[in-house]
Amino acid sequence: MDALKEEDGKNKQKVVCAFCPSVILIAGDALYTQNEFALPLMTRQKGGGAEAEEEQLSSYWLVADMYDFQNVGFSHTVGAHKYLACADCDMGPIGYHDTLSKRSYVALARVKHQL
């Protein structure tokens, strides 16, 4: 984990999609945080449907401003959240956006990191 973050907790490397070369965040735009949140299993985005299986994740990049993203898509609001997906290949969710706090969280387990 220390290889991915600076001493101040910010991401050392670019955050990229795990399925295509799309850049999600550039280095230094997010802060490492731990919080428990269950994300639906990853799929290519499609219309509504049956309740999706979920995965409990706890390691996230916190993005304070949605305009810090380089390339990300937001789903329709589900409760108090929007899910995040790669804007190029539509794979997701890679994280979630809290509509109350206006903060976004990208799951480390759902993305890759590049220098």
PDB file of C-alpha atoms in Angstrom:
ATOM      1  CA  MET A   1       0.000   0.000   0.000  1.00  0.00           C
ATOM      2  CA  ASP A   2       2.833   2.435   0.802  1.00  0.00           C
ATOM      3  CA  ALA A   3       4.016   2.140  -2.807  1.00  0.00           C
ATOM      4  CA  LEU A   4       0.721   3.701  -3.936  1.00  0.00           C
ATOM      5  CA  LYS A   5       0.555   6.732  -1.648  1.00  0.00           C
ATOM      6  CA  GLU A   6       2.736   9.673  -0.648  1.00  0.00           C
ATOM      7  CA  GLU A   7       3.473  10.496   2.997  1.00  0.00           C
ATOM      8  CA  ASP A   8       0.520  12.905   2.994  1.00  0.00           C
ATOM      9  CA  GLY A   9      -1.791  10.075   1.822  1.00  0.00           C
ATOM     10  CA  LYS A  10      -2.235  11.285  -1.768  1.00  0.00           C
ATOM     11  CA  ASN A  11      -1.949   8.909  -4.719  1.00  0.00           C
ATOM     12  CA  LYS A  12       1.634   8.628  -6.049  1.00  0.00           C
ATOM     13  CA  GLN A  13       0.628   7.204  -9.403  1.00  0.00           C
ATOM     14  CA  LYS A  14      -2.053   7.646 -12.031  1.00  0.00           C
ATOM     15  CA  VAL A  15      -5.223   5.691 -11.353  1.00  0.00           C
ATOM     16  CA  VAL A  16      -6.343   3.896 -14.522  1.00  0.00           C
ATOM     17  CA  CYS A  17      -9.158   1.589 -15.565  1.00  0.00           C
ATOM     18  CA  ALA A  18      -8.439  -2.096 -14.960  1.00  0.00           C
ATOM     19  CA  PHE A  19      -9.939  -3.000 -18.366  1.00  0.00           C
ATOM     20  CA  CYS A  20      -8.760  -0.270 -20.745  1.00  0.00           C
ATOM     21  CA  PRO A  21      -6.017   2.407 -20.780  1.00  0.00           C
ATOM     22  CA  SER A  22      -8.355   5.212 -19.661  1.00  0.00           C
ATOM     23  CA  VAL A  23      -6.905   7.511 -16.955  1.00  0.00           C
ATOM     24  CA  ILE A  24      -9.332   8.019 -14.056  1.00  0.00           C
ATOM     25  CA  LEU A  25      -7.152  10.278 -11.851  1.00  0.00           C
ATOM     26  CA  ILE A  26      -3.731  11.840 -12.225  1.00  0.00           C
ATOM     27  CA  ALA A  27      -1.150  11.548  -9.429  1.00  0.00           C
ATOM     28  CA  GLY A  28      -1.878  13.702  -6.382  1.00  0.00           C
ATOM     29  CA  ASP A  29      -5.613  14.177  -7.021  1.00  0.00           C
ATOM     30  CA  ALA A  30      -6.946  11.761  -4.387  1.00  0.00           C
ATOM     31  CA  LEU A  31      -6.417  10.949  -0.720  1.00  0.00           C
ATOM     32  CA  TYR A  32      -6.253   7.413   0.679  1.00  0.00           C
ATOM     33  CA  THR A  33      -9.066   6.588   3.066  1.00  0.00           C
ATOM     34  CA  GLN A  34     -10.601   3.521   4.657  1.00  0.00           C
ATOM     35  CA  ASN A  35     -14.324   3.107   5.036  1.00  0.00           C
ATOM     36  CA  GLU A  36     -16.639   0.163   4.617  1.00  0.00           C
ATOM     37  CA  PHE A  37     -18.956   0.308   1.611  1.00  0.00           C
ATOM     38  CA  ALA A  38     -20.568  -2.489  -0.403  1.00  0.00           C
ATOM     39  CA  LEU A  39     -20.263  -2.035  -4.172  1.00  0.00           C
ATOM     40  CA  PRO A  40     -22.159  -4.171  -6.680  1.00  0.00           C
ATOM     41  CA  LEU A  41     -19.952  -6.652  -8.539  1.00  0.00           C
ATOM     42  CA  MET A  42     -18.311  -5.176 -11.646  1.00  0.00           C
ATOM     43  CA  THR A  43     -20.149  -5.344 -14.973  1.00  0.00           C
ATOM     44  CA  ARG A  44     -20.441  -3.302 -18.128  1.00  0.00           C
ATOM     45  CA  GLN A  45     -23.157  -0.692 -17.474  1.00  0.00           C
ATOM     46  CA  LYS A  46     -26.613  -1.581 -18.714  1.00  0.00           C
ATOM     47  CA  GLY A  47     -30.187  -0.687 -17.887  1.00  0.00           C
ATOM     48  CA  GLY A  48     -31.843  -1.433 -14.547  1.00  0.00           C
ATOM     49  CA  GLY A  49     -32.507  -4.974 -13.495  1.00  0.00           C
ATOM     50  CA  ALA A  50     -32.504  -7.417 -10.642  1.00  0.00           C
ATOM     51  CA  GLU A  51     -30.664  -6.686  -7.407  1.00  0.00           C
ATOM     52  CA  ALA A  52     -26.921  -7.120  -7.986  1.00  0.00           C
ATOM     53  CA  GLU A  53     -24.540  -9.102  -5.795  1.00  0.00           C
ATOM     54  CA  GLU A  54     -22.266  -6.898  -3.701  1.00  0.00           C
ATOM     55  CA  GLU A  55     -18.664  -6.902  -2.523  1.00  0.00           C
ATOM     56  CA  GLN A  56     -17.669  -5.237   0.767  1.00  0.00           C
ATOM     57  CA  LEU A  57     -14.620  -3.006   0.188  1.00  0.00           C
ATOM     58  CA  SER A  58     -12.722  -0.747   2.585  1.00  0.00           C
ATOM     59  CA  SER A  59      -9.751   0.879   0.763  1.00  0.00           C
ATOM     60  CA  TYR A  60     -10.630   3.893  -1.373  1.00  0.00           C
ATOM     61  CA  TRP A  61      -9.175   6.980  -3.018  1.00  0.00           C
ATOM     62  CA  LEU A  62     -11.190   9.949  -1.753  1.00  0.00           C
ATOM     63  CA  VAL A  63     -11.817  12.570  -4.436  1.00  0.00           C
ATOM     64  CA  ALA A  64     -13.061  15.814  -2.891  1.00  0.00           C
ATOM     65  CA  ASP A  65     -14.193  17.450  -6.143  1.00  0.00           C
ATOM     66  CA  MET A  66     -15.865  15.544  -8.988  1.00  0.00           C
ATOM     67  CA  TYR A  67     -14.058  17.827 -11.463  1.00  0.00           C
ATOM     68  CA  ASP A  68     -10.721  16.276 -10.405  1.00  0.00           C
ATOM     69  CA  PHE A  69     -11.598  13.148 -12.401  1.00  0.00           C
ATOM     70  CA  GLN A  70      -9.989  12.767 -15.814  1.00  0.00           C
ATOM     71  CA  ASN A  71     -12.424  10.215 -17.197  1.00  0.00           C
ATOM     72  CA  VAL A  72     -15.294   8.791 -15.174  1.00  0.00           C
ATOM     73  CA  GLY A  73     -19.017   8.302 -15.602  1.00  0.00           C
ATOM     74  CA  PHE A  74     -21.705   8.693 -12.952  1.00  0.00           C
ATOM     75  CA  SER A  75     -24.823   6.506 -12.712  1.00  0.00           C
ATOM     76  CA  HIS A  76     -28.304   7.697 -11.876  1.00  0.00           C
ATOM     77  CA  THR A  77     -28.817   8.313  -8.159  1.00  0.00           C
ATOM     78  CA  VAL A  78     -29.429   5.164  -6.110  1.00  0.00           C
ATOM     79  CA  GLY A  79     -30.488   6.183  -2.596  1.00  0.00           C
ATOM     80  CA  ALA A  80     -27.905   8.804  -1.577  1.00  0.00           C
ATOM     81  CA  HIS A  81     -25.219   7.536  -3.965  1.00  0.00           C
ATOM     82  CA  LYS A  82     -24.201   7.445  -7.606  1.00  0.00           C
ATOM     83  CA  TYR A  83     -21.916   4.688  -8.848  1.00  0.00           C
ATOM     84  CA  LEU A  84     -18.726   5.476 -10.783  1.00  0.00           C
ATOM     85  CA  ALA A  85     -17.673   3.709 -13.981  1.00  0.00           C
ATOM     86  CA  CYS A  86     -14.987   4.096 -16.612  1.00  0.00           C
ATOM     87  CA  ALA A  87     -16.265   6.622 -19.143  1.00  0.00           C
ATOM     88  CA  ASP A  88     -14.520   4.823 -22.026  1.00  0.00           C
ATOM     89  CA  CYS A  89     -15.404   1.142 -21.559  1.00  0.00           C
ATOM     90  CA  ASP A  90     -18.359   1.490 -19.113  1.00  0.00           C
ATOM     91  CA  MET A  91     -16.931  -1.070 -16.671  1.00  0.00           C
ATOM     92  CA  GLY A  92     -17.988  -0.461 -13.114  1.00  0.00           C
ATOM     93  CA  PRO A  93     -18.753   0.349 -10.536  1.00  0.00           C
ATOM     94  CA  ILE A  94     -15.212   1.364  -9.681  1.00  0.00           C
ATOM     95  CA  GLY A  95     -16.494   3.392  -6.749  1.00  0.00           C
ATOM     96  CA  TYR A  96     -19.282   5.668  -5.626  1.00  0.00           C
ATOM     97  CA  HIS A  97     -20.214   9.325  -5.231  1.00  0.00           C
ATOM     98  CA  ASP A  98     -21.952  10.405  -2.012  1.00  0.00           C
ATOM     99  CA  THR A  99     -24.604  12.936  -3.061  1.00  0.00           C
ATOM    100  CA  LEU A 100     -24.847  14.390   0.454  1.00  0.00           C
ATOM    101  CA  SER A 101     -21.147  15.133   1.055  1.00  0.00           C
ATOM    102  CA  LYS A 102     -20.371  15.585  -2.688  1.00  0.00           C
ATOM    103  CA  ARG A 103     -17.297  13.361  -2.243  1.00  0.00           C
ATOM    104  CA  SER A 104     -16.358  10.450  -4.472  1.00  0.00           C
ATOM    105  CA  TYR A 105     -14.605   7.220  -3.538  1.00  0.00           C
ATOM    106  CA  VAL A 106     -12.664   5.027  -5.990  1.00  0.00           C
ATOM    107  CA  ALA A 107     -12.026   1.471  -4.755  1.00  0.00           C
ATOM    108  CA  LEU A 108      -8.346   0.518  -4.960  1.00  0.00           C
ATOM    109  CA  ALA A 109      -9.362  -3.079  -5.705  1.00  0.00           C
ATOM    110  CA  ARG A 110     -11.250  -1.981  -8.827  1.00  0.00           C
ATOM    111  CA  VAL A 111      -8.523   0.024 -10.615  1.00  0.00           C
ATOM    112  CA  LYS A 112      -4.856  -0.193 -11.634  1.00  0.00           C
ATOM    113  CA  HIS A 113      -2.017   2.213 -10.879  1.00  0.00           C
ATOM    114  CA  GLN A 114       0.633   3.437 -13.342  1.00  0.00           C
ATOM    115  CA  LEU A 115       3.663   5.693 -13.117  1.00  0.00           C
TER     116      LEU A 115
END
